[in-house]
Short mmCIF file of C-alpha atoms in Angstrom, two decimals:
data_model
loop_
_atom_site.label_atom_id
_atom_site.label_comp_id
_atom_site.label_asym_id
_atom_site.label_seq_id
_atom_site.Cartn_x
_atom_site.Cartn_y
_atom_site.Cartn_z
CA MET A 14 -1.33 -20.81 2.99
CA ARG A 15 0.69 -18.91 0.41
CA ASN A 16 -1.32 -17.43 -2.50
CA GLU A 17 -4.58 -17.76 -0.64
CA SER A 18 -7.09 -14.98 -0.46
CA THR A 19 -8.78 -13.69 2.66
CA PHE A 20 -11.99 -13.42 0.68
CA GLY A 21 -13.40 -16.63 2.08
CA TRP A 22 -12.79 -15.42 5.61
CA GLY A 23 -15.71 -14.35 7.73
CA PRO A 24 -16.28 -10.76 8.85
CA GLU A 25 -14.82 -11.49 12.27
CA GLN A 26 -11.64 -12.93 10.78
CA ILE A 27 -11.30 -10.01 8.39
CA GLY A 28 -11.89 -7.67 11.30
CA ARG A 29 -9.14 -9.33 13.34
CA LEU A 30 -6.67 -9.00 10.49
CA LEU A 31 -7.70 -5.39 9.99
CA ALA A 32 -6.94 -4.84 13.66
CA VAL A 33 -3.47 -6.26 13.14
CA GLY A 34 -3.01 -3.94 10.19
CA ALA A 35 -4.15 -1.01 12.27
CA ASP A 36 -1.82 -1.71 15.17
CA ALA A 37 1.27 -3.87 14.90
CA GLY A 38 1.15 -4.65 18.61
CA ALA A 39 4.12 -2.71 19.88
CA SER A 40 3.41 -3.90 23.40
CA GLU A 41 4.58 -7.36 22.42
CA ASP A 42 7.92 -6.02 21.32
CA GLU A 43 10.47 -6.51 24.06
CA ARG A 44 13.16 -4.55 22.28
CA PRO A 45 13.90 -0.97 23.31
CA PRO A 46 12.25 1.47 20.87
CA ASP A 47 15.63 2.75 19.63
CA ARG A 48 16.70 -0.77 18.84
CA VAL A 49 13.51 -1.44 16.92
CA THR A 50 13.95 1.73 14.88
CA GLU A 51 17.60 0.97 14.20
CA GLU A 52 16.82 -2.53 13.01
CA LEU A 53 13.97 -1.37 10.82
CA LEU A 54 16.08 1.41 9.33
CA ARG A 55 18.96 -0.96 8.62
CA ASP A 56 16.48 -3.32 7.07
CA ARG A 57 15.14 -0.56 4.86
CA LEU A 58 18.60 0.61 3.83
CA ALA A 59 19.61 -2.93 2.95
CA GLY A 60 16.49 -3.34 0.84
CA PRO A 61 16.51 -2.62 -2.89
CA LEU A 62 15.66 0.73 -4.34
CA PRO A 63 11.94 0.39 -4.90
CA LEU A 64 11.18 0.13 -8.54
CA ASP A 65 8.38 -1.85 -9.94
CA LYS A 66 6.34 -1.84 -13.08
CA THR A 67 3.92 0.75 -11.84
CA VAL A 68 6.66 3.14 -10.87
CA VAL A 69 8.50 2.67 -14.12
CA ASP A 70 5.28 3.10 -16.06
CA SER A 71 4.53 6.37 -14.35
CA LEU A 72 8.01 7.80 -14.76
CA PRO A 73 7.92 8.71 -18.44
CA VAL A 74 4.93 10.93 -17.79
CA ILE A 75 6.11 12.40 -14.54
CA LEU A 76 9.87 12.50 -14.76
CA GLY A 77 10.90 11.77 -18.29
CA ARG A 78 14.46 10.65 -18.60
CA LEU A 79 14.71 9.73 -14.95
CA CYS A 80 13.13 6.45 -15.94
CA ARG A 81 16.22 5.49 -17.86
CA GLU A 82 18.52 6.65 -15.09
CA LEU A 83 16.74 4.68 -12.42
CA LEU A 84 16.25 1.42 -14.20
CA PRO A 85 19.88 0.29 -13.89
CA LEU A 86 19.60 0.89 -10.16
CA ALA A 87 16.61 -1.34 -9.64
CA GLY A 88 17.43 -3.76 -6.89
CA LYS A 89 20.44 -1.81 -5.62
CA PRO A 90 20.31 -1.42 -1.84
CA LEU A 91 18.93 1.92 -0.80
CA GLY A 92 21.78 2.50 1.68
CA GLU A 93 24.31 1.96 -1.09
CA VAL A 94 22.51 4.42 -3.36
CA LEU A 95 22.47 7.03 -0.63
CA LEU A 96 26.14 6.78 0.27
CA ASP A 97 27.54 6.39 -3.23
CA PRO A 98 29.18 9.62 -4.48
CA ASP A 99 28.40 8.56 -8.04
CA THR A 100 24.66 8.44 -7.50
CA GLU A 101 22.95 10.86 -9.86
CA LEU A 102 21.31 13.95 -8.42
CA SER A 103 17.99 13.03 -10.00
CA VAL A 104 18.15 9.67 -8.26
CA LEU A 105 18.73 11.35 -4.91
CA GLU A 106 15.75 13.57 -5.53
CA THR A 107 13.71 10.46 -6.19
CA VAL A 108 14.97 8.82 -3.01
CA LYS A 109 14.13 11.98 -1.11
CA ASP A 110 10.60 11.75 -2.49
CA TYR A 111 10.57 8.10 -1.52
CA GLY A 112 11.37 9.06 2.07
CA LYS A 113 8.73 11.73 1.90
CA GLY A 114 6.21 9.26 0.51
CA LEU A 115 6.73 6.51 3.05
CA PRO A 116 3.61 6.00 5.11
CA LEU A 117 4.35 7.63 8.42
CA GLY A 118 2.43 5.20 10.57
CA ARG A 119 1.75 6.28 14.08
CA LYS A 120 3.25 9.68 14.60
CA LYS A 121 6.75 9.48 16.03
CA GLY A 122 6.83 5.73 15.55
CA PRO A 123 9.70 3.84 13.92
CA GLU A 124 8.35 4.22 10.38
CA HIS A 125 8.12 7.95 10.91
CA ALA A 126 11.76 8.03 12.03
CA ILE A 127 12.85 5.91 9.09
CA ALA A 128 11.06 8.12 6.59
CA ILE A 129 12.71 11.20 8.03
CA ALA A 130 16.16 9.59 8.09
CA ILE A 131 15.91 8.57 4.43
CA TYR A 132 14.55 11.94 3.45
CA TYR A 133 17.39 13.86 5.10
CA ALA A 134 20.05 11.37 4.05
CA ALA A 135 19.12 12.00 0.41
CA ILE A 136 19.30 15.74 0.95
CA ALA A 137 22.70 15.30 2.61
CA SER A 138 24.00 13.24 -0.30
CA ALA A 139 22.92 15.89 -2.79
CA LEU A 140 24.75 18.51 -0.75
CA LEU A 141 27.91 16.48 -0.31
CA TYR A 142 28.20 14.83 -3.70
CA HIS A 143 26.62 17.42 -5.99
CA ASP A 144 26.81 20.62 -4.01
CA ARG A 145 23.10 21.08 -4.51
CA LYS A 146 20.30 21.81 -2.06
CA ILE A 147 17.34 19.76 -3.25
CA THR A 148 14.91 21.14 -0.71
CA GLU A 149 13.34 24.44 0.11
CA HIS A 150 14.36 24.16 3.75
CA SER A 151 16.64 26.98 4.80
CA TRP A 152 20.28 26.28 5.64
CA GLU A 153 19.47 26.94 9.29
CA ASN A 154 16.57 24.49 9.29
CA LEU A 155 18.61 21.88 7.53
CA GLU A 156 21.48 22.25 9.98
CA GLN A 157 19.09 21.86 12.90
CA SER A 158 17.46 18.83 11.37
CA PHE A 159 20.79 17.16 10.65
CA ALA A 160 21.98 17.95 14.19
CA MET A 161 18.83 16.47 15.68
CA LEU A 162 19.14 13.29 13.67
CA ILE A 163 22.84 12.82 14.35
CA ASP A 164 22.07 12.45 18.05
CA LYS A 165 19.58 9.68 17.54
CA ARG A 166 20.80 6.43 19.00
CA TRP A 167 18.98 4.44 16.38
CA LEU A 168 20.82 6.06 13.47
CA PRO A 169 23.48 3.74 12.00
CA PRO A 170 27.02 5.21 12.39
CA GLU A 171 27.61 5.50 8.65
CA LEU A 172 24.48 7.61 8.25
CA SER A 173 25.35 9.64 11.31
CA ARG A 174 28.76 10.49 9.83
CA HIS A 175 27.09 11.32 6.53
CA LEU A 176 24.66 13.74 8.12
CA ALA A 177 27.44 15.28 10.25
CA LYS A 178 29.37 16.18 7.09
CA ALA A 179 26.26 17.70 5.57
CA LYS A 180 25.66 19.67 8.74
CA VAL A 181 29.12 21.22 8.36
CA VAL A 182 28.18 22.30 4.82
CA CYS A 183 25.02 23.94 6.15
CA GLU A 184 26.99 25.78 8.83
CA ARG A 185 29.24 27.27 6.17
CA ARG A 186 26.40 28.31 3.92
CA LYS A 187 24.02 29.91 6.32
CA MET B 24 -10.20 -19.89 -1.66
CA THR B 25 -9.10 -18.27 -4.83
CA ALA B 26 -5.62 -17.31 -5.83
CA ARG B 27 -4.79 -13.89 -4.56
CA ASP B 28 -4.90 -11.30 -7.29
CA ARG B 29 -1.44 -9.96 -7.63
CA THR B 30 -0.75 -6.52 -8.91
CA GLY B 31 2.14 -4.19 -8.76
CA ALA B 32 -0.11 -1.19 -8.61
CA GLY B 33 0.93 1.18 -5.94
CA GLY B 34 4.49 0.02 -5.83
CA ARG B 35 5.92 -2.58 -3.51
CA ASN B 36 7.55 0.06 -1.41
CA GLY B 37 5.26 2.87 -2.32
CA ALA B 38 7.96 5.03 -3.84
CA PHE B 39 5.48 7.24 -5.62
CA GLN B 40 2.11 7.75 -4.09
CA LYS B 41 -0.58 6.98 -6.57
CA THR B 42 -4.23 7.08 -5.68
CA HIS B 43 -7.09 5.58 -7.57
CA TRP B 44 -8.38 9.07 -8.13
CA SER B 45 -5.32 9.98 -10.14
CA GLN B 46 -5.43 6.65 -11.90
CA ILE B 47 -8.97 7.26 -13.08
CA VAL B 48 -8.17 10.78 -14.14
CA ARG B 49 -5.32 9.37 -16.21
CA ALA B 50 -7.77 6.98 -17.83
CA ARG B 51 -9.75 9.90 -19.14
CA THR B 52 -7.69 10.08 -22.25
CA ASN B 53 -8.28 9.76 -25.95
CA ASP B 54 -5.66 7.05 -26.15
CA PRO B 55 -7.81 3.89 -26.27
CA GLY B 56 -4.87 1.64 -25.42
CA ARG B 57 -4.00 3.60 -22.32
CA ARG B 58 -7.63 3.86 -21.35
CA ARG B 59 -8.14 0.14 -21.65
CA GLU B 60 -5.00 -0.55 -19.68
CA VAL B 61 -6.05 1.63 -16.74
CA LEU B 62 -9.59 0.37 -16.86
CA GLY B 63 -8.33 -3.21 -16.89
CA ASP B 64 -6.20 -2.46 -13.83
CA ILE B 65 -9.05 -0.88 -11.88
CA LEU B 66 -11.43 -3.60 -12.95
CA GLY B 67 -8.92 -6.27 -11.94
CA ARG B 68 -8.63 -4.79 -8.52
CA TYR B 69 -12.18 -3.83 -7.71
CA TRP B 70 -14.49 -6.08 -9.61
CA ARG B 71 -15.04 -8.28 -6.57
CA PRO B 72 -16.69 -5.73 -4.23
CA VAL B 73 -18.90 -4.53 -7.05
CA TYR B 74 -19.69 -8.06 -8.14
CA TRP B 75 -20.72 -9.15 -4.65
CA TYR B 76 -22.81 -6.05 -4.16
CA LEU B 77 -24.71 -6.92 -7.33
CA ARG B 78 -25.01 -10.57 -6.38
CA ARG B 79 -26.55 -9.55 -3.08
CA LYS B 80 -28.92 -7.37 -5.04
CA GLY B 81 -30.17 -10.57 -6.62
CA TYR B 82 -28.34 -10.75 -9.95
CA ASN B 83 -27.02 -14.11 -11.06
CA ASP B 84 -23.38 -14.75 -11.74
CA GLU B 85 -23.37 -13.93 -15.45
CA ASP B 86 -25.52 -10.84 -15.18
CA ALA B 87 -23.47 -9.55 -12.27
CA LYS B 88 -20.25 -9.99 -14.26
CA ASP B 89 -21.67 -8.10 -17.22
CA LEU B 90 -22.93 -5.34 -14.99
CA VAL B 91 -19.59 -5.01 -13.23
CA GLN B 92 -17.91 -4.25 -16.53
CA GLY B 93 -20.65 -1.87 -17.52
CA PHE B 94 -20.36 -0.10 -14.20
CA PHE B 95 -16.64 0.56 -14.48
CA GLN B 96 -16.56 1.42 -18.14
CA GLU B 97 -19.75 3.41 -18.51
CA ILE B 98 -20.29 4.85 -15.07
CA VAL B 99 -16.91 5.23 -13.37
CA LEU B 100 -14.94 6.20 -16.43
CA GLY B 101 -17.56 7.12 -18.97
CA ARG B 102 -19.24 9.91 -17.06
CA ASP B 103 -17.94 12.90 -15.24
CA LEU B 104 -18.19 11.34 -11.80
CA VAL B 105 -14.54 11.68 -10.94
CA GLN B 106 -14.31 15.23 -12.17
CA HIS B 107 -17.35 16.19 -10.17
CA ALA B 108 -16.31 14.35 -7.03
CA ASP B 109 -14.37 16.22 -4.39
CA GLN B 110 -11.20 14.19 -4.59
CA ARG B 111 -9.55 16.16 -1.85
CA LYS B 112 -11.99 14.86 0.70
CA GLY B 113 -13.29 11.66 -0.77
CA ARG B 114 -12.48 8.08 -0.12
CA PHE B 115 -12.45 5.91 -3.20
CA ARG B 116 -14.51 3.25 -1.44
CA THR B 117 -17.30 5.67 -0.60
CA PHE B 118 -17.23 7.17 -4.05
CA LEU B 119 -17.48 3.77 -5.66
CA LEU B 120 -20.30 2.59 -3.43
CA THR B 121 -22.33 5.75 -3.95
CA ALA B 122 -21.92 5.47 -7.69
CA LEU B 123 -22.81 1.79 -7.47
CA ASP B 124 -25.98 2.52 -5.52
CA ASN B 125 -27.07 4.91 -8.24
CA TYR B 126 -26.11 2.41 -10.89
CA ALA B 127 -28.13 -0.35 -9.26
CA ARG B 128 -31.20 1.91 -9.22
CA ASP B 129 -30.67 2.60 -12.89
CA ILE B 130 -30.09 -0.98 -13.96
CA HIS B 131 -33.66 -1.93 -14.86
CA ARG B 132 -34.01 1.04 -17.13
CA ARG B 133 -30.68 0.29 -18.73
CA GLN B 134 -31.62 -3.34 -19.19
CA SER B 135 -34.73 -2.39 -21.07
CA ALA B 136 -32.65 -0.05 -23.20
CA GLY B 137 -30.61 -2.96 -24.45
CA LYS B 138 -26.89 -3.49 -24.42
CA ARG B 139 -25.12 -3.64 -21.09
CA SER B 140 -21.73 -5.04 -21.91
CA PRO B 141 -19.02 -2.48 -22.48
CA GLU B 142 -17.75 -1.86 -25.94
CA GLY B 143 -14.10 -2.41 -26.72
CA GLY B 144 -13.68 -5.96 -25.62
CA LEU B 145 -12.43 -6.00 -22.07
CA ALA B 146 -11.34 -9.34 -20.70
CA ARG B 147 -14.35 -11.17 -19.43
CA LEU B 148 -14.49 -11.49 -15.69
CA ASP B 149 -14.96 -15.23 -15.80
CA ALA B 150 -11.46 -15.36 -17.26
CA VAL B 151 -10.20 -13.81 -14.04
CA GLY B 152 -11.56 -16.65 -11.99
CA ALA B 153 -14.79 -17.23 -10.19
CA PRO B 154 -15.00 -15.60 -6.78
CA ALA B 155 -15.07 -17.76 -3.72
CA ILE B 156 -18.28 -18.33 -1.85
CA SER B 157 -18.01 -16.66 1.50
CA ASP B 158 -19.96 -15.28 4.41
CA ALA B 159 -20.39 -12.21 2.25
CA LEU B 160 -23.24 -14.13 0.62
CA GLN B 161 -25.24 -13.75 3.82
CA ALA B 162 -24.65 -10.04 4.08
CA THR B 163 -26.53 -7.03 2.77
CA PRO B 164 -25.26 -5.69 -0.57
CA GLU B 165 -23.40 -2.91 1.22
CA GLU B 166 -21.82 -5.29 3.75
CA ALA B 167 -20.79 -7.63 0.94
CA PHE B 168 -19.18 -4.71 -0.84
CA HIS B 169 -17.22 -3.61 2.24
CA HIS B 170 -16.23 -7.18 3.04
CA ALA B 171 -14.83 -7.74 -0.44
CA TRP B 172 -13.17 -4.33 -0.37
CA ALA B 173 -11.38 -4.97 2.92
CA SER B 174 -10.44 -8.46 1.82
CA LYS B 175 -8.91 -7.14 -1.38
CA LEU B 176 -6.82 -4.56 0.46
CA LEU B 177 -5.65 -7.17 2.95
CA ASP B 178 -4.78 -9.57 0.14
CA GLU B 179 -2.72 -6.90 -1.56
CA ALA B 180 -0.95 -5.97 1.65
CA LEU B 181 -0.19 -9.62 2.39
CA ALA B 182 1.08 -10.17 -1.15
CA ASP B 183 3.33 -7.11 -0.79
CA LEU B 184 4.53 -8.35 2.57
CA GLU B 185 5.28 -11.84 1.34
CA GLN B 186 7.20 -10.51 -1.64
CA GLU B 187 9.10 -8.12 0.60
CA CYS B 188 10.03 -10.88 3.01
CA ARG B 189 11.13 -13.23 0.27
CA SER B 190 13.17 -10.67 -1.62
CA ALA B 191 14.91 -9.75 1.64
CA GLY B 192 15.70 -13.40 2.36
CA LYS B 193 13.33 -13.40 5.32
CA GLU B 194 11.39 -16.54 4.41
CA VAL B 195 11.55 -17.76 8.00
CA HIS B 196 10.13 -14.43 9.21
CA TRP B 197 7.24 -14.88 6.80
CA ALA B 198 6.67 -18.48 7.81
CA VAL B 199 6.66 -17.58 11.50
CA PHE B 200 4.26 -14.70 10.88
CA GLN B 201 1.90 -16.99 9.03
CA ALA B 202 2.03 -19.70 11.64
CA ARG B 203 1.74 -17.41 14.63
CA LEU B 204 -0.78 -14.95 13.28
CA LEU B 205 -2.46 -15.65 9.95
CA LEU B 206 -3.30 -19.30 10.41
CA PRO B 207 -4.74 -18.85 13.91
CA ILE B 208 -6.98 -16.05 12.64
CA ARG B 209 -8.09 -18.09 9.66
CA GLU B 210 -8.61 -21.32 11.58
CA GLY B 211 -9.80 -19.74 14.80
CA ALA B 212 -7.16 -21.78 16.57
CA GLU B 213 -4.58 -21.09 19.24
CA PRO B 214 -1.25 -19.94 17.81
CA PRO B 215 1.64 -22.38 18.11
CA SER B 216 4.03 -21.72 20.96
CA LEU B 217 7.20 -19.79 20.27
CA SER B 218 9.25 -22.78 21.38
CA ALA B 219 7.46 -24.96 18.82
CA LEU B 220 8.16 -22.39 16.12
CA CYS B 221 11.83 -22.27 17.15
CA ALA B 222 12.08 -26.02 16.86
CA GLU B 223 10.30 -26.12 13.51
CA HIS B 224 12.28 -23.33 11.87
CA GLY B 225 15.63 -23.65 13.63
CA ILE B 226 15.34 -20.29 15.40
CA ALA B 227 17.85 -19.69 18.20
CA ASP B 228 15.47 -18.73 20.99
CA GLU B 229 11.94 -17.60 21.73
CA LYS B 230 12.87 -13.95 22.02
CA THR B 231 14.25 -14.02 18.50
CA ALA B 232 11.08 -15.70 17.25
CA SER B 233 8.95 -13.11 19.04
CA ASN B 234 10.95 -10.29 17.51
CA MET B 235 10.49 -11.86 14.08
CA VAL B 236 6.73 -11.81 14.50
CA VAL B 237 6.75 -8.21 15.66
CA THR B 238 9.01 -7.14 12.81
CA VAL B 239 6.75 -8.71 10.20
CA LYS B 240 3.65 -7.31 11.90
CA ARG B 241 5.13 -3.85 11.64
CA ARG B 242 5.89 -4.43 7.98
CA PHE B 243 2.37 -5.69 7.45
CA GLN B 244 1.02 -2.56 9.07
CA THR B 245 3.14 -0.44 6.75
CA ALA B 246 2.10 -2.42 3.67
CA PHE B 247 -1.55 -2.22 4.66
CA ARG B 248 -1.43 1.51 5.30
CA ARG B 249 0.24 1.95 1.93
CA ARG B 250 -2.60 0.11 0.21
CA ILE B 251 -5.19 2.09 2.16
CA ARG B 252 -3.40 5.28 1.18
CA GLU B 253 -4.09 4.51 -2.47
CA THR B 254 -7.79 4.74 -1.79
CA VAL B 255 -7.93 7.92 0.26
CA SER B 256 -6.89 11.47 -0.47
CA SER B 257 -4.42 12.13 2.33
CA ASP B 258 -2.28 10.46 4.99
CA GLN B 259 -4.60 11.86 7.63
CA GLU B 260 -7.49 9.78 6.30
CA ILE B 261 -5.72 6.43 6.62
CA ASP B 262 -6.56 5.79 10.27
CA ALA B 263 -10.15 6.93 9.83
CA GLU B 264 -10.59 4.61 6.87
CA ILE B 265 -9.19 1.64 8.81
CA ARG B 266 -11.42 2.41 11.78
CA ASP B 267 -14.39 2.70 9.46
CA LEU B 268 -13.73 -0.66 7.85
CA MET B 269 -13.22 -2.30 11.25
CA GLU B 270 -16.51 -0.89 12.47
CA ILE B 271 -18.38 -2.04 9.38
CA LEU B 272 -16.83 -5.51 9.52
CA GLY B 273 -17.47 -5.61 13.24
CA ARG B 274 -21.16 -4.97 12.62
CA GLY B 275 -21.22 -7.69 9.98
CA GLY B 276 -19.43 -10.11 12.30
CA ALA B 277 -21.89 -9.45 15.08
CA ALA B 278 -24.79 -10.01 12.74
CA SER B 279 -23.59 -13.25 11.23
#
């Protein structure tokens, strides 16, 4: 049924699909919540840096030269962008905004955790690779946030190590 | 059924939140090229709810198409509606329907005044493809509008989801999701068993197949919320908007 519209569906069918969109049916998921979050986060990190025509179109107005900096990265896995010391600061700021802009879903659900992990991973990368704090959070707040995330069982080890290094930087600066 | 309208608006992964409010504000420019581009995008996305509203008001296909273009160009963009609307609180759907109600009341007077079609040569709607006949035909104008609106958002979310699955090499995930969830809803049939899906797609076991469905459902939820977010002013409004649409569609379903 690829390429088919739901327009011909009746109200009841549309309503049922809306219900699916409203609640993904976590009760059917037999995996432990941490496992679900870990898998979704890994999935997100392995996915390409989100750039599409709309985003690129809006960049010249909003961010100027960032457009040119980001275009070569289109399609590069997000995890790779985050953990690459050569990633430009402006790109990390964009990724941070991406984490901030992810729909949070049900509060404290997996998507919420993923958004927070990406958000703080970008901040950590800016600290570690550019010695820049790209957030208004205080050093104390950042250290606490990193510490809280490091303990999460769903956080992939490479991100956990990354945040642990950033936490050390925060400890020194505060 | 018609081909799903595909658009990149909003971003596949929603990297930058863009609402239709901001899009319309951006269209209020002296640059005719830019204006036409934004108008074309909005028209491409939302002509169907407006069209079906007008059809249910009694206009024939051609008149409704002309009026749709007039509505977007002259009313939505041509007046100060957006600037006067409280964008912080408003939902784009409600805004559009309210403006449309007023427009419909004004149509007879405008018809007698002469020209309805917008100036500037937008693509004609019949070039986009005729809309499918659906149960919306039996609904009130408002119900038809909401039906088409919800359908459009769902189509966009499903298109996003399919693209996401395919670009991530998860074609089997997508196929299982369709077979287990979309087709049964569309056909009103029982979903195939997990064991049957395993056999058909070479999946190791039923638990894996179940997890695939759940994973794609979660992604669908995210994609759908992202599309809803484009039409409301804050994250907090997303759930309320979904509930609202479900209630409206529920009423329509009960009536039909």
